Tab-separated table of N, CA, C and O in Angstrom:
chain	number	residue	atom	x	y	z
A	783	ARG	N	19.066	5.504	74.565
A	783	ARG	CA	18.849	6.056	73.231
A	783	ARG	C	17.569	6.669	73.056
A	783	ARG	O	16.938	6.978	74.080
A	784	ARG	N	17.609	7.528	71.995
A	784	ARG	CA	16.748	8.590	71.880
A	784	ARG	C	15.501	7.792	71.204
A	784	ARG	O	15.482	6.954	70.339
A	785	GLU	N	14.275	8.409	71.330
A	785	GLU	CA	13.059	7.718	70.922
A	785	GLU	C	12.178	9.021	70.825
A	785	GLU	O	12.272	9.973	71.393
A	786	ILE	N	11.531	8.902	69.529
A	786	ILE	CA	10.685	10.307	69.185
A	786	ILE	C	9.052	9.391	69.549
A	786	ILE	O	8.814	8.657	68.768
A	787	ARG	N	8.352	10.035	70.418
A	787	ARG	CA	7.143	9.712	70.517
A	787	ARG	C	5.994	10.816	70.651
A	787	ARG	O	6.168	11.732	71.434
A	788	SER	N	5.138	10.989	69.505
A	788	SER	CA	4.143	12.093	69.558
A	788	SER	C	4.777	13.437	69.403
A	788	SER	O	4.784	14.200	69.751
A	789	GLY	N	5.959	13.207	68.737
A	789	GLY	CA	6.612	14.599	68.524
A	789	GLY	C	7.542	14.940	69.718
A	789	GLY	O	7.913	16.300	69.528
A	790	THR	N	7.818	14.038	70.546
A	790	THR	CA	8.558	14.558	71.587
A	790	THR	C	9.665	13.507	71.830
A	790	THR	O	9.677	12.571	71.647
A	791	LEU	N	10.893	14.129	72.027
A	791	LEU	CA	12.108	13.395	72.128
A	791	LEU	C	12.323	12.713	73.541
A	791	LEU	O	12.256	13.586	74.541
A	792	LEU	N	12.281	11.387	73.773
A	792	LEU	CA	12.415	11.068	75.195
A	792	LEU	C	13.825	9.975	74.953
A	792	LEU	O	14.322	9.564	74.001
A	793	TRP	N	14.440	9.952	76.224
A	793	TRP	CA	15.499	9.173	76.474
A	793	TRP	C	15.058	8.085	76.990
A	793	TRP	O	14.373	7.926	77.968
A	794	ALA	N	15.413	6.856	76.402
A	794	ALA	CA	15.015	5.361	77.195
A	794	ALA	C	16.114	4.696	77.364
A	794	ALA	O	17.295	4.453	76.452
A	795	ASP	N	16.441	4.174	78.543
A	795	ASP	CA	17.520	3.270	78.956
A	795	ASP	C	17.548	1.837	78.421
A	795	ASP	O	16.436	1.310	78.259
A	796	GLN	N	18.563	1.625	77.766
A	796	GLN	CA	18.532	0.169	77.144
A	796	GLN	C	19.011	-0.805	78.286
A	796	GLN	O	19.363	-0.191	79.240
A	797	PRO	N	18.965	-2.168	78.102
A	797	PRO	CA	19.264	-2.862	79.241
A	797	PRO	C	20.184	-3.197	79.902
A	797	PRO	O	20.394	-3.161	81.176
A	798	PRO	N	21.610	-2.676	79.253
A	798	PRO	CA	22.745	-2.786	80.002
A	798	PRO	C	22.709	-1.498	80.877
A	798	PRO	O	23.110	-1.458	82.149
A	799	VAL	N	22.283	-0.324	80.582
A	799	VAL	CA	22.105	0.813	81.735
A	799	VAL	C	21.175	0.423	82.744
A	799	VAL	O	21.341	0.712	84.026
A	800	ARG	N	19.785	-0.135	82.371
A	800	ARG	CA	18.981	-0.442	83.497
A	800	ARG	C	19.501	-1.399	84.462
A	800	ARG	O	19.298	-1.207	85.494
A	801	ALA	N	20.287	-2.384	83.810
A	801	ALA	CA	20.862	-3.468	84.741
A	801	ALA	C	21.814	-2.664	85.739
A	801	ALA	O	21.681	-3.043	86.921
A	802	ALA	N	22.786	-1.763	85.261
A	802	ALA	CA	23.344	-1.096	85.997
A	802	ALA	C	22.992	-0.159	86.928
A	802	ALA	O	23.435	-0.249	88.150
A	803	LYS	N	21.862	0.358	86.759
A	803	LYS	CA	21.202	1.381	87.664
A	803	LYS	C	20.700	0.716	88.570
A	803	LYS	O	20.487	1.301	89.620
A	804	GLU	N	19.903	-0.420	88.356
A	804	GLU	CA	18.751	-0.811	89.273
A	804	GLU	C	19.160	-2.281	89.882
A	804	GLU	O	18.873	-2.855	90.953
A	805	GLY	N	20.742	-2.778	89.584
A	805	GLY	CA	21.491	-3.883	90.349
A	805	GLY	C	20.893	-5.132	89.949
A	805	GLY	O	20.799	-5.895	90.523
A	806	ARG	N	20.482	-5.054	88.683
A	806	ARG	CA	19.997	-6.599	88.071
A	806	ARG	C	21.256	-7.204	87.428
A	806	ARG	O	22.266	-6.696	87.309
A	807	VAL	N	21.061	-8.415	86.978
A	807	VAL	CA	22.056	-9.211	86.362
A	807	VAL	C	21.748	-9.168	84.862
A	807	VAL	O	20.615	-9.224	84.376
A	808	LEU	N	22.775	-8.788	84.383
A	808	LEU	CA	22.803	-8.342	82.786
A	808	LEU	C	23.063	-9.871	81.860
A	808	LEU	O	24.158	-10.264	82.255
A	809	VAL	N	22.534	-10.594	81.184
A	809	VAL	CA	22.720	-11.610	80.500
A	809	VAL	C	23.024	-11.114	79.062
A	809	VAL	O	22.282	-10.753	78.357
A	810	LEU	N	24.378	-11.432	78.723
A	810	LEU	CA	24.597	-11.184	77.311
A	810	LEU	C	24.841	-12.388	76.265
A	810	LEU	O	25.765	-13.308	76.560
A	811	ASP	N	23.772	-12.585	75.928
A	811	ASP	CA	23.756	-13.907	74.987
A	811	ASP	C	24.527	-13.923	73.625
A	811	ASP	O	23.922	-12.981	72.948
A	812	GLY	N	25.408	-14.645	73.168
A	812	GLY	CA	25.965	-14.512	71.654
A	812	GLY	C	27.183	-13.277	71.734
A	812	GLY	O	27.096	-12.622	70.940
A	813	LEU	N	27.939	-13.160	72.836
A	813	LEU	CA	28.791	-12.226	72.897
A	813	LEU	C	29.698	-12.298	71.844
A	813	LEU	O	30.518	-11.070	71.359
A	814	GLU	N	30.081	-13.264	71.181
A	814	GLU	CA	30.919	-13.516	70.202
A	814	GLU	C	30.573	-12.730	68.731
A	814	GLU	O	31.213	-12.477	68.003
A	815	LYS	N	29.025	-12.566	69.090
A	815	LYS	CA	28.697	-11.655	67.666
A	815	LYS	C	28.461	-10.293	67.875
A	815	LYS	O	27.855	-9.745	67.142
A	816	ALA	N	29.013	-9.808	68.971
A	816	ALA	CA	28.607	-8.296	69.249
A	816	ALA	C	29.784	-7.611	68.322
A	816	ALA	O	30.748	-7.871	67.867
A	817	GLU	N	29.187	-6.494	67.996
A	817	GLU	CA	29.637	-5.561	67.209
A	817	GLU	C	31.034	-5.169	67.772
A	817	GLU	O	31.063	-4.735	69.022
A	818	ARG	N	32.086	-4.680	67.149
A	818	ARG	CA	33.344	-4.431	67.668
A	818	ARG	C	33.186	-2.982	68.307
A	818	ARG	O	33.899	-2.861	69.138
A	819	ASN	N	32.691	-2.145	67.738
A	819	ASN	CA	32.289	-0.716	68.535
A	819	ASN	C	31.616	-1.032	69.781
A	819	ASN	O	31.766	0.098	70.494
A	820	VAL	N	31.056	-1.627	70.145
A	820	VAL	CA	30.140	-1.990	71.335
A	820	VAL	C	31.257	-2.520	72.426
A	820	VAL	O	31.002	-2.374	73.533
A	821	LEU	N	32.101	-3.429	72.185
A	821	LEU	CA	33.000	-4.017	73.188
A	821	LEU	C	34.119	-2.983	73.907
A	821	LEU	O	33.957	-3.435	75.374
A	822	PRO	N	34.395	-1.920	73.640
A	822	PRO	CA	35.024	-1.000	74.209
A	822	PRO	C	34.276	-0.553	75.497
A	822	PRO	O	34.748	-0.483	76.602
A	823	THR	N	33.159	0.177	74.884
A	823	THR	CA	31.947	0.556	75.949
A	823	THR	C	31.561	-0.505	77.128
A	823	THR	O	31.536	-0.214	78.361
A	824	LEU	N	31.267	-1.689	76.837
A	824	LEU	CA	30.862	-2.557	77.592
A	824	LEU	C	31.915	-3.201	78.716
A	824	LEU	O	32.045	-3.188	79.776
A	825	ASN	N	33.406	-3.045	78.089
A	825	ASN	CA	34.501	-3.557	78.916
A	825	ASN	C	34.639	-2.365	80.080
A	825	ASN	O	34.960	-2.746	81.050
A	826	ASN	N	34.661	-1.031	79.500
A	826	ASN	CA	34.744	0.063	80.513
A	826	ASN	C	33.629	-0.193	81.559
A	826	ASN	O	33.931	0.283	82.636
A	827	LEU	N	32.345	-0.675	81.202
A	827	LEU	CA	31.540	-0.524	81.823
A	827	LEU	C	31.578	-1.814	83.081
A	827	LEU	O	31.327	-1.866	84.353
A	828	LEU	N	32.440	-2.902	82.553
A	828	LEU	CA	32.744	-4.008	83.552
A	828	LEU	C	33.780	-3.869	84.402
A	828	LEU	O	33.689	-4.131	85.456
A	829	GLU	N	35.001	-3.158	83.933
A	829	GLU	CA	36.035	-2.930	84.632
A	829	GLU	C	36.045	-1.908	85.410
A	829	GLU	O	36.152	-1.778	86.698
A	830	ASN	N	35.502	-0.635	85.140
A	830	ASN	CA	35.474	0.662	85.778
A	830	ASN	C	34.243	0.937	86.396
A	830	ASN	O	34.006	1.942	87.322
A	831	ARG	N	32.943	0.260	85.904
A	831	ARG	CA	31.761	0.386	86.260
A	831	ARG	C	31.553	2.199	85.854
A	831	ARG	O	30.666	2.927	86.375
A	832	GLU	N	31.834	2.564	84.670
A	832	GLU	CA	31.709	3.709	83.872
A	832	GLU	C	31.164	3.645	82.667
A	832	GLU	O	31.446	2.743	81.763
A	833	MET	N	30.411	4.590	82.258
A	833	MET	CA	29.672	4.405	80.992
A	833	MET	C	29.027	5.918	80.604
A	833	MET	O	28.287	6.590	81.596
A	834	ALA	N	29.508	6.678	79.770
A	834	ALA	CA	28.936	7.997	79.197
A	834	ALA	C	27.609	7.689	78.370
A	834	ALA	O	27.685	6.908	77.719
A	835	LEU	N	26.471	8.205	79.021
A	835	LEU	CA	25.188	8.115	78.168
A	835	LEU	C	24.878	9.464	77.097
A	835	LEU	O	25.571	10.332	77.488
A	836	GLN	N	24.130	8.923	76.049
A	836	GLN	CA	23.831	10.327	74.999
A	836	GLN	C	23.171	11.238	75.578
A	836	GLN	O	23.236	12.346	75.050
A	837	ASP	N	22.512	11.236	76.668
A	837	ASP	CA	21.778	12.390	77.395
A	837	ASP	C	22.563	13.279	78.141
A	837	ASP	O	22.307	14.181	78.876
A	838	GLY	N	23.947	12.974	78.224
A	838	GLY	CA	24.930	14.042	79.054
A	838	GLY	C	25.146	13.346	80.427
A	838	GLY	O	26.025	14.041	81.113
A	839	THR	N	24.347	12.325	80.964
A	839	THR	CA	24.817	11.798	82.263
A	839	THR	C	26.193	10.843	82.162
A	839	THR	O	26.186	10.160	80.962
A	840	PHE	N	26.391	10.148	83.123
A	840	PHE	CA	27.673	9.422	83.266
A	840	PHE	C	27.419	8.371	84.544
A	840	PHE	O	27.117	8.793	85.603
A	841	LEU	N	27.202	6.894	83.972
A	841	LEU	CA	27.404	6.062	84.978
A	841	LEU	C	28.752	5.924	85.690
A	841	LEU	O	29.653	6.065	85.079
A	842	THR	N	28.875	6.096	87.138
A	842	THR	CA	29.741	5.796	87.595
A	842	THR	C	29.908	4.630	88.789
A	842	THR	O	28.812	4.325	89.420
A	843	SER	N	30.880	4.575	89.221
A	843	SER	CA	31.168	3.207	90.491
A	843	SER	C	30.232	3.763	91.707
A	843	SER	O	30.486	5.029	91.836
A	844	PRO	N	30.161	2.737	92.360
A	844	PRO	CA	29.335	3.056	93.746
A	844	PRO	C	30.399	3.983	94.623
A	844	PRO	O	29.967	4.736	95.085
A	845	GLU	N	31.662	3.394	94.700
A	845	GLU	CA	32.809	4.066	95.375
A	845	GLU	C	32.990	5.622	95.254
A	845	GLU	O	33.027	6.307	95.856
A	846	ARG	N	33.120	5.873	93.705
A	846	ARG	CA	33.389	7.109	93.326
A	846	ARG	C	32.237	8.007	93.451
A	846	ARG	O	32.391	9.395	94.073
A	847	PHE	N	30.836	7.345	93.205
A	847	PHE	CA	29.820	8.353	93.497
A	847	PHE	C	29.548	8.570	94.950
A	847	PHE	O	29.508	9.738	95.137
A	848	ASP	N	29.907	7.680	95.865
A	848	ASP	CA	29.523	7.903	97.426
A	848	ASP	C	30.785	9.053	97.705
A	848	ASP	O	30.150	9.872	98.275
A	849	ALA	N	31.890	8.718	97.050
A	849	ALA	CA	32.891	9.842	97.630
A	849	ALA	C	32.571	11.372	97.060
A	849	ALA	O	32.853	12.323	97.803
A	850	LEU	N	31.814	11.372	95.720
A	850	LEU	CA	31.562	12.650	95.236
A	850	LEU	C	30.339	13.532	95.585
A	850	LEU	O	30.064	14.249	95.907
A	851	VAL	N	29.204	12.639	96.284
A	851	VAL	CA	27.935	12.897	96.570
A	851	VAL	C	28.175	13.986	97.756
A	851	VAL	O	27.284	14.643	97.874
A	852	ASP	N	28.940	13.571	98.710
A	852	ASP	CA	28.921	14.377	100.002
A	852	ASP	C	29.479	15.885	99.443
A	852	ASP	O	29.095	16.770	100.352
A	853	THR	N	30.337	16.137	98.656
A	853	THR	CA	30.865	17.483	98.166
A	853	THR	C	29.907	18.081	97.108
A	853	THR	O	30.005	19.287	96.742
A	854	GLY	N	28.563	17.385	96.823
A	854	GLY	CA	27.814	17.823	95.783
A	854	GLY	C	28.393	17.799	94.308
A	854	GLY	O	27.573	18.254	93.474
A	855	GLU	N	29.474	17.150	94.045
A	855	GLU	CA	30.075	17.180	92.664
A	855	GLU	C	29.206	16.151	91.964
A	855	GLU	O	29.338	16.461	90.571
A	856	ALA	N	28.844	15.118	92.520
A	856	ALA	CA	28.050	14.262	91.770
A	856	ALA	C	26.855	14.737	90.995
A	856	ALA	O	26.737	14.360	90.085
A	857	GLN	N	26.070	15.536	91.692
A	857	GLN	CA	24.908	15.989	91.031
A	857	GLN	C	25.180	17.179	90.006
A	857	GLN	O	24.694	16.932	88.963
A	858	ALA	N	26.533	17.906	90.412
A	858	ALA	CA	26.928	18.870	89.331
A	858	ALA	C	27.332	18.428	87.966
A	858	ALA	O	27.106	18.828	87.011
A	859	ALA	N	27.939	17.167	88.246
A	859	ALA	CA	28.671	16.370	87.177
A	859	ALA	C	27.510	15.221	86.601
A	859	ALA	O	28.010	14.608	85.642
A	860	HIS	N	26.491	15.488	86.745
A	860	HIS	CA	25.421	14.577	86.264
A	860	HIS	C	25.840	13.150	86.468
A	860	HIS	O	25.647	12.079	85.175
A	861	LEU	N	26.090	12.704	87.368
A	861	LEU	CA	26.746	11.277	87.717
A	861	LEU	C	25.657	10.426	88.104
A	861	LEU	O	24.599	10.937	88.850
A	862	ILE	N	25.434	8.885	87.875
A	862	ILE	CA	24.431	8.240	88.206
A	862	ILE	C	25.117	7.003	88.627
A	862	ILE	O	26.185	6.558	88.007
A	863	ARG	N	24.754	6.748	89.978
A	863	ARG	CA	25.430	5.661	90.690
A	863	ARG	C	25.182	4.140	89.983
A	863	ARG	O	24.034	3.896	89.781
A	864	VAL	N	26.111	3.522	89.719
A	864	VAL	CA	26.115	1.800	89.399
A	864	VAL	C	26.070	1.124	90.634
A	864	VAL	O	26.407	1.393	91.602
A	865	HIS	N	24.555	0.591	90.492
A	865	HIS	CA	24.191	-0.274	91.827
A	865	HIS	C	25.513	-1.323	92.058
A	865	HIS	O	25.963	-1.919	91.128
A	866	GLN	N	25.700	-1.633	93.503
A	866	GLN	CA	26.440	-2.091	93.750
A	866	GLN	C	26.235	-3.670	93.678
A	866	GLN	O	27.180	-4.439	93.504
A	867	ASP	N	25.061	-4.189	93.267
A	867	ASP	CA	24.662	-5.526	92.812
A	867	ASP	C	24.720	-6.025	91.397
A	867	ASP	O	24.526	-7.124	91.251
A	868	PHE	N	25.292	-5.039	90.806
A	868	PHE	CA	25.058	-5.290	89.303
A	868	PHE	C	26.162	-6.246	88.795
A	868	PHE	O	27.095	-6.335	89.353
A	869	ARG	N	25.635	-7.143	88.042
A	869	ARG	CA	26.341	-8.410	87.763
A	869	ARG	C	26.313	-8.615	86.150
A	869	ARG	O	25.027	-8.450	85.569
A	870	VAL	N	27.404	-9.412	85.581
A	870	VAL	CA	27.173	-9.652	83.932
A	870	VAL	C	27.356	-11.012	83.861
A	870	VAL	O	28.090	-11.439	84.417
A	871	ILE	N	26.483	-11.899	83.075
A	871	ILE	CA	26.570	-13.080	82.678
A	871	ILE	C	26.757	-13.285	81.136
A	871	ILE	O	25.973	-12.746	80.539
A	872	ALA	N	27.848	-13.528	80.561
A	872	ALA	CA	28.126	-13.560	79.231
A	872	ALA	C	27.833	-14.951	78.638
A	872	ALA	O	28.613	-15.840	79.332
A	873	LEU	N	27.312	-15.289	77.847
A	873	LEU	CA	27.104	-16.689	77.055
A	873	LEU	C	27.595	-16.386	75.631
A	873	LEU	O	27.458	-15.479	74.968
A	874	GLY	N	28.548	-17.170	75.149
A	874	GLY	CA	29.069	-17.263	73.821
A	874	GLY	C	29.663	-18.636	73.357
A	874	GLY	O	29.662	-19.427	74.090
A	875	LEU	N	29.747	-18.926	72.089
A	875	LEU	CA	30.400	-20.037	71.442
A	875	LEU	C	31.952	-19.605	71.056
A	875	LEU	O	32.284	-18.499	70.793
A	876	PRO	N	32.750	-20.711	71.089
A	876	PRO	CA	34.090	-20.611	70.873
A	876	PRO	C	34.280	-20.219	69.364
A	876	PRO	O	33.518	-20.737	68.658
A	877	VAL	N	35.095	-19.363	69.089
A	877	VAL	CA	35.310	-18.696	67.843
A	877	VAL	C	36.881	-19.024	67.610
A	877	VAL	O	37.688	-18.878	68.453
A	878	PRO	N	37.506	-19.801	66.655
A	878	PRO	CA	36.795	-19.761	65.279
A	878	PRO	C	36.131	-21.152	65.124
A	878	PRO	O	35.728	-21.432	63.961
A	879	ALA	N	35.742	-21.852	65.982
A	879	ALA	CA	35.001	-23.268	65.625
A	879	ALA	C	33.543	-22.820	65.087
A	879	ALA	O	32.949	-23.488	64.345
A	880	PHE	N	33.053	-21.628	65.634
A	880	PHE	CA	31.614	-21.392	65.018
A	880	PHE	C	31.883	-19.676	64.387
A	880	PHE	O	32.862	-18.966	64.883
A	881	PRO	N	30.751	-19.406	63.794
A	881	PRO	CA	30.988	-18.038	63.342
A	881	PRO	C	30.916	-16.946	64.325
A	881	PRO	O	30.100	-17.054	65.451
A	882	GLY	N	31.525	-15.815	64.313
A	882	GLY	CA	31.658	-14.693	65.022
A	882	GLY	C	32.950	-14.280	65.208
A	882	GLY	O	33.750	-14.382	64.142
A	883	PHE	N	33.136	-13.232	65.944
A	883	PHE	CA	34.150	-12.533	66.289
A	883	PHE	C	35.187	-12.906	67.498
A	883	PHE	O	34.545	-13.001	68.592
A	884	PRO	N	36.309	-13.149	67.342
A	884	PRO	CA	37.241	-13.750	68.456
A	884	PRO	C	36.980	-12.417	69.534
A	884	PRO	O	37.149	-11.137	69.068
A	885	LEU	N	36.934	-12.424	70.920
A	885	LEU	CA	36.930	-11.489	71.822
A	885	LEU	C	38.308	-10.985	72.134
A	885	LEU	O	39.147	-11.752	72.016
A	886	ASP	N	38.516	-9.476	72.443
A	886	ASP	CA	39.683	-8.936	72.516
A	886	ASP	C	40.092	-9.571	73.745
A	886	ASP	O	39.162	-9.704	74.825
A	887	PRO	N	41.341	-9.746	74.174
A	887	PRO	CA	41.877	-9.912	75.778
A	887	PRO	C	41.491	-9.337	76.681
A	887	PRO	O	41.102	-9.875	77.831
A	888	PRO	N	41.316	-8.009	76.610
A	888	PRO	CA	40.870	-7.136	77.852
A	888	PRO	C	39.542	-7.617	78.315
A	888	PRO	O	39.069	-7.778	79.508
A	889	LEU	N	38.630	-7.487	77.248
A	889	LEU	CA	37.251	-8.018	77.467
A	889	LEU	C	37.222	-9.592	77.935
A	889	LEU	O	36.539	-9.729	79.052
A	890	ARG	N	37.828	-10.240	77.343
A	890	ARG	CA	37.753	-11.796	77.750
A	890	ARG	C	38.257	-12.054	78.909
A	890	ARG	O	37.789	-12.905	79.826
A	891	SER	N	39.338	-11.140	79.330
A	891	SER	CA	39.994	-11.285	80.686
A	891	SER	C	38.690	-10.974	81.946
A	891	SER	O	38.787	-11.231	83.263
A	892	ARG	N	37.556	-10.632	81.539
A	892	ARG	CA	36.705	-10.185	82.699
A	892	ARG	C	35.573	-11.322	83.135
A	892	ARG	O	34.878	-11.015	84.144
A	893	PHE	N	35.837	-12.299	82.489
A	893	PHE	CA	34.890	-13.320	82.214
A	893	PHE	C	35.760	-14.704	82.952
A	893	PHE	O	36.724	-14.978	82.413
A	894	GLN	N	35.050	-15.806	83.112
A	894	GLN	CA	35.612	-16.883	83.525
A	894	GLN	C	34.860	-18.039	82.471
A	894	GLN	O	33.685	-17.501	82.230
A	895	ALA	N	35.581	-18.835	81.915
A	895	ALA	CA	34.955	-19.686	80.833
A	895	ALA	C	34.772	-20.951	81.346
A	895	ALA	O	35.499	-21.492	82.196
A	896	ARG	N	33.557	-21.401	80.723
A	896	ARG	CA	32.960	-22.776	81.049
A	896	ARG	C	32.747	-23.467	80.067
A	896	ARG	O	31.713	-22.787	79.392
A	897	HIS	N	33.121	-24.744	79.643
A	897	HIS	CA	32.651	-25.727	78.635
A	897	HIS	C	31.501	-26.596	79.140
A	897	HIS	O	31.541	-27.016	80.047
A	898	VAL	N	30.602	-26.182	78.598
A	898	VAL	CA	29.085	-26.909	78.891
A	898	VAL	C	28.734	-27.837	77.627
A	898	VAL	O	28.598	-27.180	76.603
A	899	GLY	N	29.121	-29.033	78.045
A	899	GLY	CA	29.018	-30.196	76.563
A	899	GLY	C	27.365	-30.597	76.589
A	899	GLY	O	26.814	-30.105	77.469
A	900	SER	N	27.233	-31.050	75.464
A	900	SER	CA	25.784	-31.446	75.189
A	900	SER	C	25.615	-32.879	75.964
A	900	SER	O	26.592	-33.707	75.741
A	901	ALA	N	24.458	-33.200	76.263
A	901	ALA	CA	24.061	-34.531	76.885
A	901	ALA	C	23.779	-35.548	75.522
A	901	ALA	O	23.190	-34.915	74.725
A	902	SER	N	23.972	-36.927	75.771
A	902	SER	CA	23.822	-37.529	74.489
A	902	SER	C	22.091	-38.172	74.317
A	902	SER	O	21.556	-37.440	75.230
A	903	LEU	N	21.793	-38.259	73.217
A	903	LEU	CA	20.453	-38.422	73.204
A	903	LEU	C	19.912	-39.609	74.188
A	903	LEU	O	18.877	-39.314	74.764
A	904	ALA	N	20.610	-40.575	74.479
A	904	ALA	CA	20.036	-41.661	75.381
A	904	ALA	C	19.927	-40.896	76.868
A	904	ALA	O	19.077	-41.147	77.446
A	905	THR	N	20.931	-40.079	77.226
A	905	THR	CA	20.713	-39.245	78.701
A	905	THR	C	19.569	-38.421	78.737
A	905	THR	O	18.926	-38.435	79.566
A	906	GLN	N	19.267	-37.670	77.531
A	906	GLN	CA	18.138	-36.902	77.431
A	906	GLN	C	17.091	-37.512	77.352
A	906	GLN	O	16.048	-37.226	78.166
A	907	LEU	N	16.717	-38.721	76.884
A	907	LEU	CA	15.419	-39.344	76.832
A	907	LEU	C	15.424	-40.028	78.087
A	907	LEU	O	14.385	-40.231	78.542
A	908	THR	N	16.275	-40.664	78.804
A	908	THR	CA	16.278	-41.076	80.196
A	908	THR	C	15.641	-39.955	81.040
A	908	THR	O	14.956	-40.242	81.987
A	909	GLU	N	16.099	-38.886	81.149
A	909	GLU	CA	16.079	-37.596	81.998
A	909	GLU	C	14.379	-37.439	81.620
A	909	GLU	O	13.744	-37.301	82.613
A	910	LEU	N	14.017	-37.290	80.480
A	910	LEU	CA	12.771	-36.815	80.007
A	910	LEU	C	11.581	-38.077	80.596
A	910	LEU	O	10.724	-37.942	80.947
A	911	ARG	N	12.113	-39.329	80.514
A	911	ARG	CA	11.062	-40.247	80.810
A	911	ARG	C	11.110	-40.515	82.592
A	911	ARG	O	10.150	-40.320	83.061
A	912	GLU	N	12.043	-39.890	83.135
A	912	GLU	CA	12.021	-39.934	84.725
A	912	GLU	C	11.364	-38.694	85.082
A	912	GLU	O	10.411	-38.928	85.937
A	913	ARG	N	11.205	-37.832	84.278
A	913	ARG	CA	10.655	-36.471	84.674
A	913	ARG	C	9.064	-36.520	84.314
A	913	ARG	O	8.109	-35.953	84.872
A	914	PHE	N	9.068	-36.982	83.343
A	914	PHE	CA	7.418	-37.164	82.796
A	914	PHE	C	6.963	-38.688	82.414
A	914	PHE	O	7.016	-38.933	81.144
A	915	PRO	N	6.806	-39.258	83.391
A	915	PRO	CA	6.535	-40.643	83.048
A	915	PRO	C	5.062	-41.269	82.256
A	915	PRO	O	5.033	-42.183	81.797
A	916	ASP	N	4.419	-40.075	82.182
A	916	ASP	CA	3.150	-40.553	81.644
A	916	ASP	C	2.960	-39.948	80.281
A	916	ASP	O	1.844	-40.300	79.750
A	917	VAL	N	4.013	-39.474	80.000
A	917	VAL	CA	4.222	-39.148	78.691
A	917	VAL	C	4.650	-40.170	77.427
A	917	VAL	O	5.735	-40.479	78.139
A	918	PRO	N	4.097	-40.639	76.625
A	918	PRO	CA	4.249	-41.880	75.474
A	918	PRO	C	5.617	-41.724	75.147
A	918	PRO	O	6.061	-40.469	74.548
């Protein structure tokens, strides 16, 4: 994104871009609340490891980047290599049981779904007493 500091225009990478470039884990919490215009871009980054950035550079998959770097085309095309260790974990609530937007099938197919239920109050109290026996 663009930022203006002291009258100078700077480009600052947002968390998804930094995670892709540096091989980090990107955690998307509340995916069901993501704006509709963000989802196709996110899906393209997940599926193809590609994303066009506002500064004119382009994130591309490690395989494609490595194939083009030897020919010199990667630098000429302003390509940036997506790190091979880049991973995404998405957290969300099922819709329509909760407020939010249903995920479109192409994006939803990029993830595995796991239902994590809540522990009962009795179970939580037992665990807390076991871990912290000195607390009244």
